[in-house]
Coordinates of C-alpha atoms in Angstrom, one line a residue:
G7 CA 166.6 25.4 161.4
Y8 CA 166.7 26.0 157.7
A9 CA 164.1 28.5 156.3
P10 CA 163.9 29.6 152.7
E11 CA 165.1 33.1 151.7
V12 CA 163.3 35.4 149.3
T13 CA 165.2 38.3 147.7
G14 CA 164.2 40.9 145.1
I15 CA 164.3 44.6 144.2
A16 CA 161.4 47.0 144.9
K17 CA 161.2 50.0 142.6
T18 CA 159.2 52.0 145.2
N19 CA 157.9 51.6 148.7
A20 CA 156.1 48.3 148.1
K21 CA 154.0 45.5 149.6
V22 CA 155.6 42.1 149.2
A23 CA 153.4 39.0 149.5
V24 CA 154.7 35.4 149.6
S25 CA 152.1 32.8 148.9
Q26 CA 151.9 29.1 148.1
Q27 CA 149.1 27.5 146.2
G28 CA 147.1 30.7 146.6
R29 CA 147.6 30.9 150.4
V30 CA 149.4 34.0 151.7
L31 CA 152.2 32.9 154.0
Y32 CA 154.0 36.2 154.6
E33 CA 153.2 39.8 153.9
T34 CA 155.3 42.9 154.6
T35 CA 156.1 46.4 153.4
V36 CA 159.6 47.2 152.2
P37 CA 161.3 50.5 151.1
S38 CA 162.5 50.9 147.6
G39 CA 165.7 48.9 146.7
P40 CA 166.8 45.4 147.4
F41 CA 165.0 43.4 150.1
R42 CA 165.7 40.1 151.7
I43 CA 163.1 38.1 153.6
Q44 CA 164.7 35.7 156.0
D45 CA 162.1 35.1 158.6
L46 CA 159.8 32.6 156.9
S47 CA 158.8 29.6 158.9
S48 CA 161.2 26.7 158.7
A49 CA 158.1 24.5 157.9
V50 CA 157.8 26.2 154.5
S51 CA 159.0 24.1 151.5
G52 CA 158.1 23.8 147.8
K53 CA 157.5 26.5 145.2
L54 CA 156.6 30.0 146.5
D55 CA 154.9 32.8 144.6
V56 CA 156.2 36.3 145.2
K57 CA 154.2 39.3 144.4
I58 CA 155.6 42.9 144.7
E59 CA 152.9 45.6 144.5
E60 CA 154.5 48.9 143.8
Q61 CA 153.0 52.3 144.8
D62 CA 152.6 53.3 141.2
G63 CA 150.2 50.4 140.7
S64 CA 152.6 48.1 138.9
V65 CA 153.1 44.5 140.0
Q66 CA 156.1 42.2 139.8
T67 CA 155.6 38.5 140.2
F68 CA 158.1 35.6 140.2
Q69 CA 158.5 32.2 141.8
V70 CA 161.1 30.9 144.2
D71 CA 161.7 27.2 144.6
T72 CA 162.5 26.5 148.2
A73 CA 163.6 22.8 147.7
T74 CA 166.4 22.2 150.1
I75 CA 167.7 19.3 152.3
P76 CA 164.7 18.7 154.6
Y77 CA 165.5 15.0 155.1
L78 CA 168.4 15.1 157.6
T79 CA 167.2 14.2 161.1
R80 CA 169.1 13.5 164.2
P81 CA 169.8 9.7 164.6
G82 CA 166.9 7.9 166.3
Q83 CA 164.5 10.8 166.1
V84 CA 161.4 11.1 164.0
Q85 CA 160.0 14.5 162.9
Y86 CA 156.5 14.7 161.5
K87 CA 153.9 17.1 160.4
L88 CA 150.1 16.7 159.9
A89 CA 147.7 19.1 158.3
S90 CA 144.1 19.1 157.2
G91 CA 141.9 21.7 155.6
R92 CA 140.7 23.2 152.4
P93 CA 142.6 25.4 149.9
S94 CA 141.9 29.2 149.7
T95 CA 142.5 31.8 147.1
Y96 CA 144.4 35.1 147.2
N97 CA 141.0 36.7 148.2
H98 CA 140.7 34.3 151.1
H99 CA 137.8 32.4 149.5
I100 CA 137.6 28.6 150.1
D101 CA 138.1 26.9 146.8
G102 CA 138.9 23.2 146.5
P103 CA 138.4 19.8 148.2
L104 CA 139.0 18.8 151.8
F105 CA 142.6 17.5 152.0
T106 CA 144.8 15.8 154.6
S107 CA 148.6 15.8 154.3
G108 CA 151.4 14.4 156.3
E109 CA 155.1 13.9 156.2
F110 CA 157.9 12.5 158.3
S111 CA 161.7 12.3 158.5
W112 CA 163.5 9.5 160.4
G113 CA 167.1 9.6 161.4
I114 CA 168.3 6.1 160.7
T115 CA 171.9 6.7 161.6
N116 CA 174.1 9.7 162.0
G117 CA 174.6 9.8 158.2
W118 CA 171.3 8.5 156.7
S119 CA 167.7 9.8 157.0
L120 CA 164.5 8.5 155.5
Y121 CA 161.7 10.8 154.3
G122 CA 158.2 10.2 153.2
G123 CA 154.8 12.0 152.8
S124 CA 151.5 12.0 151.2
I125 CA 148.5 14.2 150.2
L126 CA 145.0 12.8 150.2
A127 CA 142.3 15.0 148.6
G128 CA 139.7 12.8 147.0
D129 CA 140.3 13.1 143.3
Y130 CA 143.9 14.1 143.9
N131 CA 146.4 12.0 145.8
S132 CA 150.1 11.8 145.9
A133 CA 152.9 10.0 147.9
A134 CA 156.6 10.7 148.2
I135 CA 159.6 8.8 149.4
G136 CA 163.1 10.0 149.7
I137 CA 166.5 9.5 151.4
G138 CA 169.1 12.0 152.7
R139 CA 172.7 11.4 153.2
D140 CA 175.2 13.5 155.2
L141 CA 178.4 13.5 153.3
Y142 CA 180.2 15.3 156.1
A143 CA 183.1 17.2 154.5
W144 CA 181.4 16.9 151.1
G145 CA 178.1 18.4 152.1
A146 CA 174.6 16.8 152.1
L147 CA 172.8 15.0 149.4
S148 CA 169.2 13.9 149.1
A149 CA 166.9 12.3 146.5
D150 CA 163.2 11.6 146.3
V151 CA 160.4 10.5 144.0
T152 CA 156.8 11.6 144.1
Q153 CA 153.9 9.7 142.5
S154 CA 150.6 11.6 141.8
F155 CA 147.1 10.4 140.9
A156 CA 144.7 13.0 139.6
Q157 CA 141.2 12.7 138.2
L158 CA 139.9 15.7 136.3
P159 CA 136.2 15.9 135.1
D160 CA 135.6 14.3 131.7
Q161 CA 139.3 13.2 131.4
A162 CA 141.1 10.0 132.0
K163 CA 143.0 9.6 135.3
K164 CA 146.5 11.1 135.2
Q165 CA 149.4 9.4 136.8
G166 CA 152.9 10.5 136.8
K167 CA 156.2 10.7 138.8
S168 CA 158.6 13.5 139.7
W169 CA 162.2 12.9 140.6
R170 CA 164.4 15.4 142.6
V171 CA 168.0 15.5 143.6
S172 CA 169.3 18.2 146.1
Y173 CA 172.7 19.2 147.3
S174 CA 174.0 21.6 149.9
K175 CA 177.5 22.4 151.1
R176 CA 179.3 25.2 153.0
F177 CA 183.1 25.6 152.3
D178 CA 184.4 27.1 155.5
S179 CA 188.0 27.2 154.3
T180 CA 187.1 29.5 151.4
N181 CA 184.2 31.3 153.2
S182 CA 181.8 30.3 150.5
E183 CA 178.5 28.3 150.4
I184 CA 176.3 26.6 148.0
T185 CA 173.1 26.9 149.9
F186 CA 171.1 24.8 147.4
A187 CA 171.7 23.2 144.1
G188 CA 169.2 20.8 142.7
Y189 CA 167.4 19.3 139.7
R190 CA 163.8 18.1 139.3
F191 CA 162.2 16.2 136.4
S192 CA 158.5 15.7 136.2
E193 CA 156.7 13.5 133.7
R194 CA 154.0 15.0 131.5
N195 CA 151.1 13.5 133.5
F196 CA 152.6 14.4 136.9
M197 CA 150.6 17.0 138.7
S198 CA 151.4 18.8 141.9
M199 CA 148.4 19.7 144.1
G200 CA 148.7 23.4 143.0
E201 CA 148.6 22.3 139.3
Y202 CA 145.6 20.1 140.0
L203 CA 143.7 22.9 141.8
D204 CA 144.5 25.3 139.0
A205 CA 143.3 22.9 136.3
R206 CA 140.2 21.9 138.2
Y207 CA 138.9 25.1 139.8
R208 CA 140.6 28.0 137.9
D209 CA 141.6 28.9 134.4
G210 CA 144.4 26.3 134.1
S211 CA 147.0 29.0 133.5
T212 CA 149.7 27.3 135.6
G213 CA 152.3 25.6 133.4
N214 CA 152.8 21.9 133.5
N215 CA 156.3 21.7 135.0
K216 CA 158.9 19.6 133.3
E217 CA 162.5 20.3 134.4
L218 CA 163.8 22.7 137.1
Y219 CA 167.4 23.6 137.7
T220 CA 168.2 25.9 140.6
I221 CA 171.3 27.0 142.4
T222 CA 172.1 29.6 145.1
A223 CA 175.7 30.4 146.1
S224 CA 177.7 32.9 148.1
K225 CA 181.3 33.8 148.5
G226 CA 183.1 36.1 150.9
F227 CA 186.5 37.7 150.4
E228 CA 187.6 38.9 153.9
N229 CA 190.8 40.6 152.8
L230 CA 188.9 42.6 150.2
R231 CA 185.9 43.2 152.4
L232 CA 183.8 41.9 149.6
S233 CA 180.9 39.4 149.5
L234 CA 179.2 38.0 146.4
Y235 CA 175.8 36.4 146.2
G236 CA 174.1 34.8 143.2
S237 CA 171.1 32.6 142.3
Y238 CA 169.8 31.0 139.2
S239 CA 166.7 29.0 138.4
H240 CA 165.6 27.5 135.0
Q241 CA 162.1 26.1 134.8
T242 CA 160.8 24.3 131.6
Y243 CA 157.3 23.2 131.0
W244 CA 155.5 20.6 128.8
N245 CA 153.0 23.2 127.5
Q246 CA 154.7 26.6 127.4
S247 CA 158.1 28.4 127.1
A248 CA 160.7 28.2 129.8
D249 CA 161.1 30.7 132.6
D250 CA 164.5 31.9 133.9
R251 CA 165.5 34.1 136.9
Y252 CA 169.1 35.4 137.5
S253 CA 170.2 37.4 140.5
L254 CA 173.7 38.6 141.3
S255 CA 174.8 41.1 144.0
A256 CA 178.1 42.3 145.3
N257 CA 178.7 44.1 148.6
T258 CA 181.8 45.8 149.9
Y259 CA 182.7 48.3 152.6
F260 CA 185.7 50.6 153.1
D261 CA 186.9 53.7 154.9
L262 CA 186.3 56.9 153.1
G263 CA 188.4 59.4 154.9
P264 CA 186.8 60.1 158.3
F265 CA 183.8 58.0 157.3
K266 CA 184.4 54.5 158.5
S267 CA 182.6 51.4 157.1
T268 CA 181.2 53.1 154.0
S269 CA 179.3 50.5 152.1
L270 CA 178.8 50.0 148.4
M271 CA 176.4 47.5 146.8
L272 CA 175.6 46.6 143.2
S273 CA 172.9 44.1 142.3
A274 CA 171.2 43.0 139.1
T275 CA 168.2 40.7 138.5
R276 CA 166.7 39.4 135.3
S277 CA 163.4 37.6 135.1
Q278 CA 162.3 35.9 131.9
Y279 CA 158.7 35.0 131.6
E280 CA 157.0 33.8 128.4
G281 CA 159.9 35.3 126.3
T282 CA 159.8 38.7 128.0
N283 CA 162.7 40.0 130.0
D284 CA 162.3 42.2 133.2
D285 CA 165.7 43.6 134.1
V286 CA 166.5 45.6 137.2
V287 CA 170.0 47.0 138.1
Y288 CA 170.5 48.7 141.5
L289 CA 173.4 50.7 142.9
S290 CA 173.7 51.9 146.4
M291 CA 176.3 53.7 148.5
S292 CA 175.8 54.4 152.2
I293 CA 178.0 56.6 154.4
P294 CA 177.7 56.6 158.3
W295 CA 176.9 60.0 159.7
G296 CA 177.1 59.8 163.5
T297 CA 174.2 57.7 164.6
A298 CA 172.6 58.1 161.2
S299 CA 173.6 57.4 157.6
V300 CA 173.2 59.1 154.2
S301 CA 173.1 57.2 151.0
Y302 CA 172.8 57.5 147.2
T303 CA 170.8 54.9 145.2
G304 CA 170.3 54.5 141.5
Q305 CA 168.0 52.0 139.8
Y306 CA 167.6 51.2 136.1
N307 CA 164.5 49.4 134.9
D308 CA 162.4 49.5 131.7
K309 CA 164.5 52.2 130.1
T310 CA 164.1 54.4 133.2
Y311 CA 166.9 55.5 135.6
M312 CA 165.8 56.5 139.0
Q313 CA 168.2 58.1 141.5
S314 CA 167.7 59.5 145.0
A315 CA 169.6 60.7 148.1
S316 CA 168.4 59.4 151.4
Y317 CA 168.8 60.1 155.1
Y318 CA 168.2 57.3 157.6
D319 CA 168.2 57.6 161.4
R320 CA 167.1 55.7 164.5
I321 CA 165.1 57.7 167.0
D322 CA 165.5 54.9 169.6
N323 CA 165.5 51.1 169.7
N324 CA 161.9 50.9 168.6
N325 CA 161.6 53.7 166.0
N326 CA 163.5 54.6 162.8
Y327 CA 162.8 56.5 159.7
R328 CA 164.1 57.3 156.2
L329 CA 163.6 60.3 154.0
S330 CA 164.5 60.3 150.2
A331 CA 164.4 62.8 147.4
G332 CA 165.4 62.3 143.8
N333 CA 164.3 62.2 140.2
S334 CA 163.7 59.8 137.3
M335 CA 164.9 60.1 133.7
G336 CA 163.7 58.4 130.6
G337 CA 160.7 56.2 130.1
V338 CA 157.2 57.4 129.2
N339 CA 157.2 60.1 131.9
G340 CA 160.4 61.9 130.9
T341 CA 162.2 63.6 133.7
S342 CA 160.2 63.8 137.0
S343 CA 161.0 64.6 140.6
Q344 CA 160.0 62.3 143.4
G345 CA 160.2 62.0 147.2
S346 CA 159.3 59.5 149.8
G347 CA 159.3 58.8 153.5
Y348 CA 159.3 55.6 155.5
F349 CA 158.8 55.1 159.2
T350 CA 158.9 51.9 161.3
H351 CA 157.7 51.5 164.8
H352 CA 158.2 48.3 166.9
G353 CA 155.4 48.4 169.4
D354 CA 154.5 46.0 172.1
A355 CA 151.4 44.7 170.2
A356 CA 152.4 45.1 166.6
E357 CA 155.0 46.3 164.2
M358 CA 153.9 49.4 162.3
T359 CA 155.2 50.8 159.1
A360 CA 154.0 54.0 157.5
N361 CA 155.1 55.4 154.2
A362 CA 154.3 58.2 151.7
S363 CA 155.5 58.9 148.2
Y364 CA 155.2 61.6 145.6
Y365 CA 156.0 61.2 141.9
Q366 CA 155.7 64.3 139.8
N367 CA 152.7 64.2 137.4
N368 CA 152.2 60.6 138.2
Y369 CA 150.9 59.7 141.7
T370 CA 150.8 60.4 145.4
S371 CA 150.5 57.5 147.8
F372 CA 150.2 56.8 151.4
G373 CA 150.5 53.4 153.1
L374 CA 150.1 51.9 156.6
S375 CA 150.9 48.4 157.7
L376 CA 150.4 46.6 161.0
Q377 CA 151.8 43.2 161.7
G378 CA 151.7 41.2 164.9
G379 CA 150.3 38.2 166.6
V380 CA 148.8 36.8 169.8
T381 CA 150.3 34.0 171.9
A382 CA 147.9 32.2 174.3
T383 CA 149.1 29.6 176.8
A384 CA 148.0 28.2 180.1
K385 CA 150.0 31.0 181.8
G386 CA 148.0 33.7 180.0
A387 CA 147.9 35.6 176.7
A388 CA 149.7 38.6 175.2
L389 CA 149.7 40.5 171.9
H390 CA 153.1 41.0 170.4
A391 CA 154.9 42.3 167.3
G392 CA 156.3 39.9 164.7
G393 CA 156.5 36.1 165.0
G394 CA 155.4 34.0 162.1
N395 CA 153.1 31.0 162.4
G396 CA 154.8 28.4 164.5
S397 CA 157.9 30.5 165.2
T398 CA 159.9 30.1 168.4
R399 CA 158.8 32.5 171.1
L400 CA 159.4 33.2 174.8
M401 CA 156.7 34.4 177.1
V402 CA 158.0 36.4 180.1
D403 CA 156.0 37.0 183.3
T404 CA 156.7 39.9 185.7
G405 CA 154.1 38.8 188.3
K406 CA 151.2 41.0 187.2
V407 CA 153.4 44.1 187.1
S408 CA 152.7 46.0 183.8
G409 CA 154.9 48.2 181.7
V410 CA 158.1 46.5 182.6
P411 CA 160.7 47.0 179.8
V412 CA 162.4 43.9 178.4
N413 CA 165.3 43.5 176.0
N414 CA 166.2 47.2 175.9
G415 CA 162.6 48.3 175.8
R416 CA 161.8 46.2 172.7
V417 CA 158.9 44.7 174.7
H418 CA 156.8 45.9 177.6
T419 CA 154.7 43.7 179.7
N420 CA 150.9 44.1 179.4
M421 CA 148.3 44.7 182.0
F422 CA 148.6 41.1 183.2
G423 CA 152.4 41.3 183.5
L424 CA 153.0 39.2 180.4
G425 CA 155.1 39.9 177.3
V426 CA 156.3 37.8 174.3
I427 CA 159.8 37.9 172.8
A428 CA 159.0 36.8 169.2
D429 CA 162.5 36.8 167.7
V430 CA 164.0 33.9 169.7
G431 CA 166.6 31.7 168.0
S432 CA 166.0 27.9 168.1
F433 CA 168.5 25.5 169.8
Y434 CA 170.6 28.4 171.1
R435 CA 171.0 29.8 174.6
N436 CA 169.0 33.0 174.6
T437 CA 169.5 35.6 177.3
T438 CA 166.5 37.9 178.1
S439 CA 166.9 40.8 180.5
L440 CA 164.9 43.6 182.0
D441 CA 166.0 47.1 181.1
L442 CA 166.9 48.5 184.5
T443 CA 167.9 51.9 183.1
T444 CA 164.4 52.8 181.8
M445 CA 162.4 50.9 184.4
P446 CA 159.8 53.1 186.2
D447 CA 160.9 54.3 189.7
D448 CA 158.2 52.4 191.5
I449 CA 159.3 49.0 190.0
E450 CA 162.2 47.0 191.3
A451 CA 163.6 43.7 190.1
N452 CA 165.1 41.1 192.4
Q453 CA 166.0 39.0 189.3
S454 CA 166.6 40.8 186.0
V455 CA 168.1 38.1 183.7
V456 CA 166.8 34.7 182.5
E457 CA 168.0 32.2 180.0
A458 CA 166.2 29.7 177.8
S459 CA 167.2 27.2 175.1
L460 CA 164.2 26.3 173.0
T461 CA 163.5 23.8 170.3
D462 CA 162.1 24.9 166.9
G463 CA 158.6 26.2 167.2
A464 CA 158.5 26.0 171.1
I465 CA 156.8 28.6 173.3
G466 CA 159.0 29.1 176.4
Y467 CA 158.0 30.6 179.7
R468 CA 160.2 32.4 182.2
K469 CA 159.2 34.5 185.3
F470 CA 161.1 37.5 186.7
S471 CA 161.0 38.4 190.3
V472 CA 159.6 42.0 190.1
V473 CA 157.8 44.1 192.6
Q474 CA 155.9 47.4 192.2
G475 CA 155.3 50.0 194.8
A476 CA 156.7 53.0 196.7
K477 CA 160.1 53.1 198.2
A478 CA 160.9 54.8 201.5
M479 CA 163.2 54.8 204.5
G480 CA 161.3 53.6 207.6
I481 CA 162.2 53.6 211.3
L482 CA 160.5 50.7 213.1
A483 CA 159.8 51.1 216.8
M484 CA 157.9 48.8 219.2
E485 CA 155.4 50.0 222.0
D486 CA 158.2 50.1 224.6
G487 CA 160.4 52.3 222.4
R488 CA 162.8 49.5 221.6
H489 CA 163.6 48.7 217.9
P490 CA 163.4 45.3 216.3
P491 CA 166.8 43.5 216.5
F492 CA 169.5 44.2 213.9
G493 CA 169.0 41.8 211.0
S494 CA 165.3 41.3 211.4
S495 CA 163.4 40.7 208.2
V496 CA 160.4 42.6 206.9
F497 CA 157.9 40.8 204.8
S498 CA 155.0 42.0 202.6
H499 CA 151.5 40.5 203.0
E500 CA 152.4 38.2 200.1
G501 CA 155.3 36.8 202.1
R502 CA 158.0 38.5 200.1
E503 CA 161.0 39.8 202.0
I504 CA 161.3 43.6 201.3
A505 CA 163.8 44.8 203.8
V506 CA 166.3 44.0 206.5
V507 CA 166.4 46.1 209.7
A508 CA 169.6 47.9 210.3
D509 CA 170.8 49.9 213.3
D510 CA 168.2 52.0 215.3
G511 CA 165.3 50.2 213.5
Q512 CA 166.1 51.7 210.1
A513 CA 165.0 49.8 207.0
W514 CA 165.0 50.6 203.3
L515 CA 161.5 49.5 202.2
T516 CA 160.6 48.7 198.6
G517 CA 157.4 47.7 196.8
L518 CA 155.1 49.4 199.4
Q519 CA 151.4 49.6 199.0
A520 CA 149.4 52.2 201.0
G521 CA 147.6 50.7 203.9
E522 CA 149.5 47.4 203.6
T523 CA 150.4 45.3 206.7
L524 CA 154.0 44.2 207.0
D525 CA 155.3 41.3 209.1
V526 CA 158.6 41.7 211.0
K527 CA 160.3 38.5 211.9
W528 CA 163.2 37.4 214.0
D529 CA 164.1 34.2 215.8
G530 CA 162.2 32.4 213.0
Q531 CA 158.7 33.8 213.6
T532 CA 156.6 36.9 213.2
Q533 CA 157.1 39.1 216.3
C534 CA 155.3 42.3 215.4
Q535 CA 153.4 43.9 212.5
V536 CA 153.5 47.3 210.9
T537 CA 150.5 48.9 209.2
L538 CA 151.5 51.5 206.5
P539 CA 149.7 54.9 206.3
K540 CA 146.9 55.1 203.7
K541 CA 148.9 58.0 202.2
L542 CA 152.6 57.4 201.8
D543 CA 155.1 60.2 202.0
T544 CA 158.2 58.8 200.4
M545 CA 160.1 62.1 200.6
S546 CA 160.9 61.7 204.3
S547 CA 161.5 58.8 206.7
L548 CA 158.4 57.0 207.9
L549 CA 158.0 56.4 211.7
L550 CA 156.4 53.0 211.8
P551 CA 155.0 51.6 215.1
C552 CA 155.4 47.8 215.2
Q553 CA 152.5 46.1 217.1
A554 CA 153.5 42.9 219.0
I555 CA 151.8 39.7 218.1
G556 CA 149.7 37.9 220.8

């Protein structure tokens, strides 16, 4: 279930786009400060381009190498992926040849896995072979080699190899982890498909990769309530200067008098691109304030120090907001005041974020973002918030009853009685429940909890036993004045048991529909029928004549 993680620091409310070879994989809006994107698809691998578009018009760009240990597969299993299509640009224009790609991973034994793959695209073709080894207490190690063949116009065919070694290890005894450490070397004539597309169809500005060193590590100190996180990547090229990216953050929490679990975070990032340094230092302190929190943040970048005080609160499970006010000092704008607001709504059909910012003598901006998806199966279709391409999801069915709240109201079923839980964990037992406390009065659940354990990328389906209709106390009487026997069952026209007759013909009836005919059964068969009034009065007991059958 590994998926790459993208971290960075936004100077303002910003839009973050993660792309690969010009194709946008993930796009979201983040508030100012550090962000961490952890919900990319586990199918993503390779080098990612990250673009941060700030509200003042400035743009940050950097790359993240997501090489990991993708080769380890359960013994005896084969995992494979196939894809075919044409590349597209940032502007969603088709640009490049038709290609077909595939890869597989085979679990030879419990410790060894074999990996292979290829890309076929006419004038560009490549093939890779690798092997992964589970070292058990010593982590996991893998190595692979890729051979590329590229034909550019008016040039000789280029052939080259690229070697890679990857290592991963978690040290439970010391609460630390090397999530990835690796090395890659590419020959001068080796070309990835991204480099080929750039050289063939664009301006050829992408560097010709040579060596890549990358490491990501974390360490926790439970006694000190402190955690450290760091990453480093060093990319050299055959035809341009090297790029470096360093990131280090420290998080701690403590009790500040009556304020429990006050948190303090310090992070710093340096990106070196073509000999130019882009440094960002960020400091944040957050104090719980009832159900809300207040915080102070300071950020230094490009000789400018920005500071602000913020108030964050949750309106309910689906809505939260943050208000900030502060100023900036230094830089070309001198001292300026600023303010911003950020609102997030988790809806049934989409996740919405709205933001606004004011920067004295500089800019005023507004932003709105909607993100969601649609899941269509043989059982039906439903719009939903969240859920990346191929993510694990659970479709819930409430039997054509709409507006049923699920998982504390995070999802409500649509007009067809369907809803989709998009944040389901793979390979774990997931419990999904109806929210009985906020369920409308005319809806009743005979079954309110379901469980599902889904494989990665699966779409599960679970059905709840839910009825909708009026509720009323009824007194059932037959033509001769007698009542149906104690313990008789009352069934709806759909064959669903809705009540059991008590003393003197009394029955608590649920899920009633005006004008509906009910069956009353005892001795194993229907003995009489009740026809409900076309206008139900649920405030008083209903006297319901039961007409004998036959």
